[in-house]
Short mmCIF file of C-alpha atoms (C1' of nucleotides) in Angstrom, two decimals:
data_model
loop_
_atom_site.label_atom_id
_atom_site.label_comp_id
_atom_site.label_asym_id
_atom_site.label_seq_id
_atom_site.Cartn_x
_atom_site.Cartn_y
_atom_site.Cartn_z
CA MET A 1 80.81 94.27 91.24
CA LYS A 2 82.01 94.89 94.61
CA ASN A 3 85.20 92.99 96.29
CA LYS A 4 84.12 91.69 99.73
CA VAL A 5 80.69 91.85 101.20
CA GLN A 6 81.89 92.73 104.72
CA ALA A 7 78.51 92.80 107.17
CA CYS A 8 79.37 94.96 110.28
CA LEU A 9 79.63 93.38 113.76
CA THR A 10 77.85 94.16 116.63
CA LYS A 11 80.08 94.43 119.24
CA ASP A 12 78.17 91.05 121.05
CA ASP A 13 79.11 89.86 118.11
CA ILE A 14 82.33 90.36 118.18
CA VAL A 15 82.59 88.77 121.65
CA ASP A 16 80.99 85.88 121.05
CA SER A 17 83.16 85.56 117.65
CA LEU A 18 86.77 86.14 120.70
CA LYS A 19 84.58 83.44 122.77
CA ASN A 20 84.19 80.83 120.86
CA VAL A 21 87.70 81.03 119.32
CA GLY A 22 88.77 80.39 123.22
CA VAL A 23 89.79 84.45 123.34
CA ASN A 24 88.99 86.37 126.04
CA PRO A 25 87.16 89.59 125.44
CA THR A 26 88.83 92.19 126.40
CA ALA A 27 88.20 95.93 125.38
CA GLN A 28 91.25 96.59 123.61
CA ARG A 29 90.68 93.03 121.91
CA ILE A 30 87.34 94.28 120.77
CA ALA A 31 87.76 97.61 119.69
CA ILE A 32 91.40 96.05 116.92
CA CYS A 33 88.27 93.50 116.30
CA GLN A 34 85.68 96.64 115.26
CA PHE A 35 87.98 97.48 112.80
CA VAL A 36 90.07 94.80 111.80
CA LEU A 37 86.73 92.07 111.35
CA CYS A 38 84.67 94.79 110.05
CA GLN A 39 85.81 98.38 108.50
CA GLY A 40 89.63 97.69 107.50
CA ASP A 41 90.32 96.02 104.52
CA HIS A 42 94.14 94.63 104.47
CA PRO A 43 94.98 96.94 107.48
CA THR A 44 98.58 96.96 108.14
CA ALA A 45 99.59 97.21 112.24
CA ASP A 46 100.09 101.01 111.75
CA GLU A 47 96.11 101.72 110.36
CA ILE A 48 95.20 99.72 112.90
CA LYS A 49 96.50 102.03 115.27
CA THR A 50 95.98 105.20 113.47
CA TRP A 51 92.22 103.93 113.84
CA VAL A 52 91.85 102.31 117.07
CA ASP A 53 93.67 105.98 118.05
CA GLN A 54 90.17 107.84 117.69
CA HIS A 55 88.12 104.93 119.22
CA PHE A 56 89.54 104.17 122.42
CA PRO A 57 90.89 105.65 124.76
CA LYS A 58 94.63 104.35 124.84
CA LEU A 59 96.02 101.05 123.56
CA SER A 60 99.45 100.33 122.52
CA LEU A 61 101.46 99.42 119.02
CA ALA A 62 102.59 96.22 121.74
CA THR A 63 98.66 95.21 121.96
CA ILE A 64 97.96 95.50 118.62
CA TYR A 65 100.75 93.53 117.45
CA ASN A 66 100.22 90.89 120.37
CA THR A 67 96.43 90.92 119.29
CA LEU A 68 97.09 90.37 115.94
CA LYS A 69 98.80 87.80 116.73
CA THR A 70 96.71 85.95 119.03
CA LEU A 71 93.71 86.53 116.18
CA THR A 72 95.85 84.75 113.95
CA ASP A 73 96.80 82.41 115.76
CA ALA A 74 92.87 81.33 116.75
CA GLY A 75 92.23 81.37 112.56
CA VAL A 76 90.31 84.51 112.75
CA LEU A 77 92.72 86.38 111.10
CA ARG A 78 95.25 86.12 108.11
CA GLU A 79 98.07 87.56 108.32
CA TYR A 80 99.75 88.34 104.68
CA LYS A 81 103.11 90.18 103.54
CA PHE A 82 103.78 91.35 99.70
CA PRO A 83 107.03 92.00 98.52
CA HIS A 84 106.44 95.39 97.85
CA SER A 85 105.72 96.52 101.32
CA GLY A 86 108.16 95.31 104.27
CA LYS A 87 104.36 95.60 106.55
CA SER A 88 102.08 92.57 107.59
CA PHE A 89 97.95 93.29 106.10
CA TYR A 90 95.50 91.19 108.34
CA ASP A 91 93.14 90.45 105.91
CA ASN A 92 89.04 88.89 108.33
CA ASN A 93 88.92 86.38 104.77
CA LEU A 94 89.27 83.03 105.80
CA VAL A 95 89.04 82.04 102.65
CA ASP A 96 91.98 80.35 100.44
CA HIS A 97 92.61 83.75 98.02
CA TYR A 98 94.83 85.64 96.46
CA HIS A 99 95.53 89.13 95.77
CA LEU A 100 96.10 92.19 93.52
CA LEU A 101 97.39 95.47 94.55
CA ASP A 102 95.23 98.09 92.33
CA GLU A 103 98.74 99.83 91.50
CA GLU A 104 96.41 103.23 91.28
CA SER A 105 94.86 103.29 94.58
CA GLY A 106 97.47 100.93 96.09
CA LYS A 107 94.92 99.36 97.42
CA LEU A 108 94.64 95.15 97.98
CA ILE A 109 91.91 93.33 96.46
CA ASP A 110 91.14 89.56 96.72
CA ILE A 111 91.14 87.69 93.93
CA ASP A 112 88.94 84.49 94.15
CA SER A 113 91.42 81.00 93.68
CA LYS A 114 89.88 80.13 90.82
CA SER A 115 91.39 82.64 88.58
CA ILE A 116 94.54 80.81 88.39
CA ASN A 117 95.12 77.19 88.33
CA VAL A 118 98.57 74.76 88.79
CA SER A 119 99.53 72.48 85.63
CA LYS A 120 98.84 68.66 86.04
CA GLY A 121 102.33 68.48 85.32
CA PHE A 122 103.88 70.57 88.00
CA LEU A 123 101.82 68.91 90.59
CA LYS A 124 103.24 65.29 89.01
CA GLU A 125 106.95 66.68 89.73
CA PHE A 126 105.89 68.63 93.24
CA THR A 127 103.75 68.72 96.61
CA VAL A 128 102.57 71.58 97.09
CA ASN A 129 101.41 72.48 100.83
CA LYS A 130 100.48 76.24 100.21
CA MET A 131 101.23 78.76 97.37
CA ASP A 132 100.80 82.56 97.31
CA VAL A 133 100.77 84.85 94.81
CA ILE A 134 100.08 88.69 94.49
CA PHE A 135 99.31 89.90 90.96
CA TYR A 136 100.11 93.97 90.07
CA GLY A 137 97.77 95.79 87.97
CA LYS A 138 94.55 97.06 88.35
CA HIS A 139 90.84 96.58 87.38
CA LYS A 140 89.74 97.32 84.38
CA SER A 141 86.42 100.20 84.72
CA GLN A 142 83.48 99.46 82.77
CA VAL A 143 84.71 102.94 80.98
CA ASP A 144 87.92 102.47 80.16
CA GLY A 145 88.26 99.00 80.29
CA MET B 1 116.78 67.12 86.80
CA LYS B 2 118.49 69.82 87.75
CA ASN B 3 116.98 72.47 89.11
CA LYS B 4 119.20 75.31 87.44
CA VAL B 5 122.31 74.87 84.73
CA GLN B 6 125.07 77.66 85.54
CA ALA B 7 127.88 77.43 84.25
CA CYS B 8 131.24 79.38 86.41
CA LEU B 9 132.05 82.36 84.91
CA THR B 10 136.08 83.39 84.84
CA LYS B 11 137.17 86.42 86.20
CA ASP B 12 136.99 87.96 82.94
CA ASP B 13 134.06 86.75 81.59
CA ILE B 14 132.53 88.56 84.73
CA VAL B 15 134.43 91.83 83.96
CA ASP B 16 133.01 91.75 80.73
CA SER B 17 129.68 91.00 81.96
CA LEU B 18 130.08 94.23 84.11
CA LYS B 19 131.57 96.71 81.50
CA ASN B 20 128.66 95.49 79.12
CA VAL B 21 125.75 96.43 80.73
CA GLY B 22 127.88 100.00 82.77
CA VAL B 23 129.20 98.98 85.59
CA ASN B 24 132.38 99.81 87.11
CA PRO B 25 134.32 96.12 88.07
CA THR B 26 135.36 96.89 91.08
CA ALA B 27 137.44 93.92 92.61
CA GLN B 28 135.26 93.75 95.25
CA ARG B 29 131.95 94.00 92.74
CA ILE B 30 133.89 91.02 91.10
CA ALA B 31 134.21 89.20 94.26
CA ILE B 32 130.65 89.44 94.49
CA CYS B 33 129.35 88.35 91.40
CA GLN B 34 131.41 85.58 91.86
CA PHE B 35 129.40 84.02 94.14
CA VAL B 36 126.05 85.28 93.20
CA LEU B 37 126.37 85.28 89.71
CA CYS B 38 127.77 81.50 89.72
CA GLN B 39 127.80 79.33 93.50
CA GLY B 40 125.47 80.60 94.81
CA ASP B 41 121.48 79.55 94.80
CA HIS B 42 119.32 82.08 95.53
CA PRO B 43 121.77 83.62 98.26
CA THR B 44 121.02 86.84 101.28
CA ALA B 45 122.82 89.71 101.70
CA ASP B 46 124.23 88.07 104.70
CA GLU B 47 125.09 84.45 102.54
CA ILE B 48 127.08 86.51 99.99
CA LYS B 49 128.90 88.19 102.92
CA THR B 50 129.79 85.28 104.22
CA TRP B 51 131.46 83.84 101.35
CA VAL B 52 132.78 87.05 100.03
CA ASP B 53 134.29 87.29 104.29
CA GLN B 54 135.51 83.70 102.89
CA HIS B 55 137.68 84.68 99.30
CA PHE B 56 138.19 88.52 99.65
CA PRO B 57 140.52 90.79 102.68
CA LYS B 58 138.04 92.91 103.16
CA LEU B 59 134.40 93.80 102.08
CA SER B 60 131.57 95.95 104.28
CA LEU B 61 127.93 94.37 104.14
CA ALA B 62 127.56 98.14 103.04
CA THR B 63 129.12 97.46 100.14
CA ILE B 64 127.02 94.03 99.60
CA TYR B 65 123.82 95.93 99.52
CA ASN B 66 125.28 98.90 97.21
CA THR B 67 126.70 96.27 94.96
CA LEU B 68 123.38 94.56 94.91
CA LYS B 69 121.31 97.10 93.97
CA THR B 70 123.63 98.43 91.23
CA LEU B 71 123.26 94.81 89.80
CA THR B 72 119.51 94.96 90.19
CA ASP B 73 119.38 98.50 88.54
CA ALA B 74 121.55 97.27 85.82
CA GLY B 75 119.34 93.81 85.41
CA VAL B 76 122.58 91.46 86.07
CA LEU B 77 120.28 90.04 88.92
CA ARG B 78 116.60 89.86 90.20
CA GLU B 79 115.74 91.03 93.94
CA TYR B 80 112.53 89.01 95.25
CA LYS B 81 111.34 88.93 99.02
CA PHE B 82 109.02 86.02 100.12
CA PRO B 83 106.29 85.68 102.77
CA HIS B 84 108.34 83.37 104.78
CA SER B 85 111.70 85.70 105.49
CA GLY B 86 112.45 88.86 105.84
CA LYS B 87 115.10 89.06 104.35
CA SER B 88 116.02 90.07 99.88
CA PHE B 89 116.56 87.15 97.85
CA TYR B 90 119.34 87.24 94.81
CA ASP B 91 118.58 85.67 91.66
CA ASN B 92 120.29 85.43 88.24
CA ASN B 93 117.91 83.83 86.57
CA LEU B 94 116.55 86.87 84.71
CA VAL B 95 114.31 84.96 82.78
CA ASP B 96 110.24 85.43 84.08
CA HIS B 97 109.70 82.37 86.66
CA TYR B 98 108.02 81.94 90.07
CA HIS B 99 109.71 79.84 93.30
CA LEU B 100 109.27 77.30 94.97
CA LEU B 101 109.76 76.94 98.70
CA ASP B 102 111.45 73.35 99.58
CA GLU B 103 109.83 72.40 102.95
CA GLU B 104 112.71 70.75 104.00
CA SER B 105 115.86 71.85 102.84
CA GLY B 106 114.58 75.72 102.83
CA LYS B 107 116.17 75.70 99.73
CA LEU B 108 114.51 77.97 96.79
CA ILE B 109 113.67 76.54 93.36
CA ASP B 110 113.15 77.43 90.14
CA ILE B 111 109.67 77.29 88.56
CA ASP B 112 109.44 77.52 84.98
CA SER B 113 106.49 80.45 83.89
CA LYS B 114 104.33 77.45 82.31
CA SER B 115 103.25 75.60 85.59
CA ILE B 116 100.31 77.94 86.16
CA ASN B 117 98.10 79.90 84.38
CA VAL B 118 96.06 82.31 84.94
CA SER B 119 92.57 82.10 83.43
CA LYS B 120 90.57 84.44 80.52
CA GLY B 121 88.00 85.75 82.73
CA PHE B 122 90.44 87.57 85.57
CA LEU B 123 92.49 88.62 82.59
CA LYS B 124 89.63 90.52 81.10
CA GLU B 125 88.68 91.57 84.65
CA PHE B 126 91.76 92.74 85.40
CA THR B 127 94.84 94.29 83.65
CA VAL B 128 98.36 92.33 85.36
CA ASN B 129 101.48 94.30 84.30
CA LYS B 130 103.68 91.35 86.82
CA MET B 131 102.87 87.90 89.30
CA ASP B 132 104.81 86.88 91.65
CA VAL B 133 104.43 83.42 92.62
CA ILE B 134 105.30 81.49 95.37
CA PHE B 135 105.34 77.79 96.35
CA TYR B 136 105.40 75.72 99.43
CA GLY B 137 106.10 72.36 99.24
CA LYS B 138 108.64 70.06 98.29
CA HIS B 139 109.99 67.98 94.97
CA LYS B 140 108.74 64.32 94.91
CA SER B 141 111.44 62.21 94.46
CA GLN B 142 111.39 59.15 91.86
CA VAL B 143 111.49 56.68 95.33
CA ASP B 144 108.85 58.24 97.61
CA GLY B 145 107.10 59.60 94.95
"C1'" DT C 1 94.93 87.00 145.17
"C1'" DT C 2 96.83 85.35 141.11
"C1'" DT C 3 96.66 85.54 136.55
"C1'" DA C 4 96.33 86.72 131.93
"C1'" DA C 5 96.39 91.37 129.78
"C1'" DT C 6 98.45 95.26 128.65
"C1'" DG C 7 101.78 99.70 127.99
"C1'" DC C 8 106.04 101.72 127.71
"C1'" DA C 9 110.70 100.99 126.20
"C1'" DA C 10 114.15 98.96 124.18
"C1'" DA C 11 116.36 95.23 121.35
"C1'" DG C 12 115.91 92.82 117.58
"C1'" DC C 13 116.68 92.49 112.73
"C1'" DG C 14 117.50 93.77 107.77
"C1'" DT C 15 118.03 97.08 105.34
"C1'" DT C 16 119.44 102.02 103.91
"C1'" DT C 17 121.90 106.62 104.51
"C1'" DG C 18 125.76 110.29 105.44
"C1'" DC C 19 129.89 110.83 106.06
"C1'" DA C 20 134.92 109.91 105.90
"C1'" DC C 21 138.35 107.93 103.23
"C1'" DT C 22 140.79 105.60 99.80
"C1'" DG C 23 142.30 104.89 95.66
"C1'" DC C 24 141.64 105.58 90.68
"C1'" DT C 25 142.77 108.24 86.49
"C1'" DA D 1 142.75 117.20 91.98
"C1'" DG D 2 138.43 115.28 91.07
"C1'" DC D 3 134.94 111.14 91.58
"C1'" DA D 4 133.49 107.34 91.87
"C1'" DG D 5 133.63 103.28 95.06
"C1'" DT D 6 134.14 102.16 99.81
"C1'" DG D 7 134.13 101.13 104.86
"C1'" DC D 8 132.01 102.10 109.06
"C1'" DA D 9 128.64 103.22 112.48
"C1'" DA D 10 124.43 105.49 112.59
"C1'" DA D 11 119.86 105.82 111.43
"C1'" DC D 12 115.82 103.46 109.38
"C1'" DG D 13 111.42 100.80 109.83
"C1'" DC D 14 108.96 97.16 111.13
"C1'" DT D 15 108.05 93.48 114.49
"C1'" DT D 16 108.85 91.47 119.18
"C1'" DT D 17 110.64 91.35 124.09
"C1'" DG D 18 111.10 92.31 128.35
"C1'" DC D 19 109.23 93.97 132.36
"C1'" DA D 20 106.75 96.39 135.93
"C1'" DT D 21 101.67 97.96 135.98
"C1'" DT D 22 96.71 97.17 135.82
"C1'" DA D 23 92.51 95.05 135.62
"C1'" DA D 24 89.91 91.22 135.88
"C1'" DA D 25 88.04 86.37 138.08
#
DNA sequence: TTTAATGCAAAGCGTTTGCACTGCT
DNA sequence: AGCAGTGCAAACGCTTTGCATTAAA
């Protein structure tokens, strides 16, 4: 069972996506999107920088942060922060979901929002606009589970 | 309905609490505890500093951070980090619970852990050691709710 | 040419650290 | 004297910012 199935987008797909949300598709932004929208799995800014440095002549950290903000504001990405790390994580999964930090691999795994439910009593007492959940644990493998 | 009922501890109570967990009850630590264990409501380090500056001749930020770490390690406090703020929040409620950020007041409200439950299916698939939940919303008052 | 996007370096914020100093025992 | 605890300032990690430079319409 795959955590996420993310078909690799072509450069043209990315250009279209950016245009669709009113973001000027510069070479730097396309490069960043190639990683974040496709290959990256909840990358941090520095992980993006590392990848981009190997695939793009020169691209500053400031541009990465600017671009991530632009893409987040445009609704192409979501930014997450978790208690276990000071860094921001960027997620191309735009559907509401939670996360599990796999304590063995250190990787974040997307968790379906149906996996938890909030008690009726609580919802009677509070108006909830948003909620964030992070689990710490690991996936039970078929072998040792 | 009160969010938390926290009887104000006497200085002697605090001294005893610290001794009980093997922490040397210095004047600075007692001062910090007077706020954090009693009056404070999920204070941050700088809020603790502000209070302490008004009640103690001189106490450095470093000592506040050191003391918070000592108290957290000793199990007297819990440290929480939430996505909406870069700061750490310190909580004297040692019972497992979640939080709601009241978007009107900016205050954190303790939420009973019974308020949410995790689906059996999810728990069959993952081993969960810990989970953090934060709600963003507000308490429904009896008037406008 | 005029406007947006970029790169760099500096500043920002919250926290941690190194080290000298203080004050108990 | 010895040692834990403290204070200060510097360093830290991550992110944001100001501003000069570049590139694109």
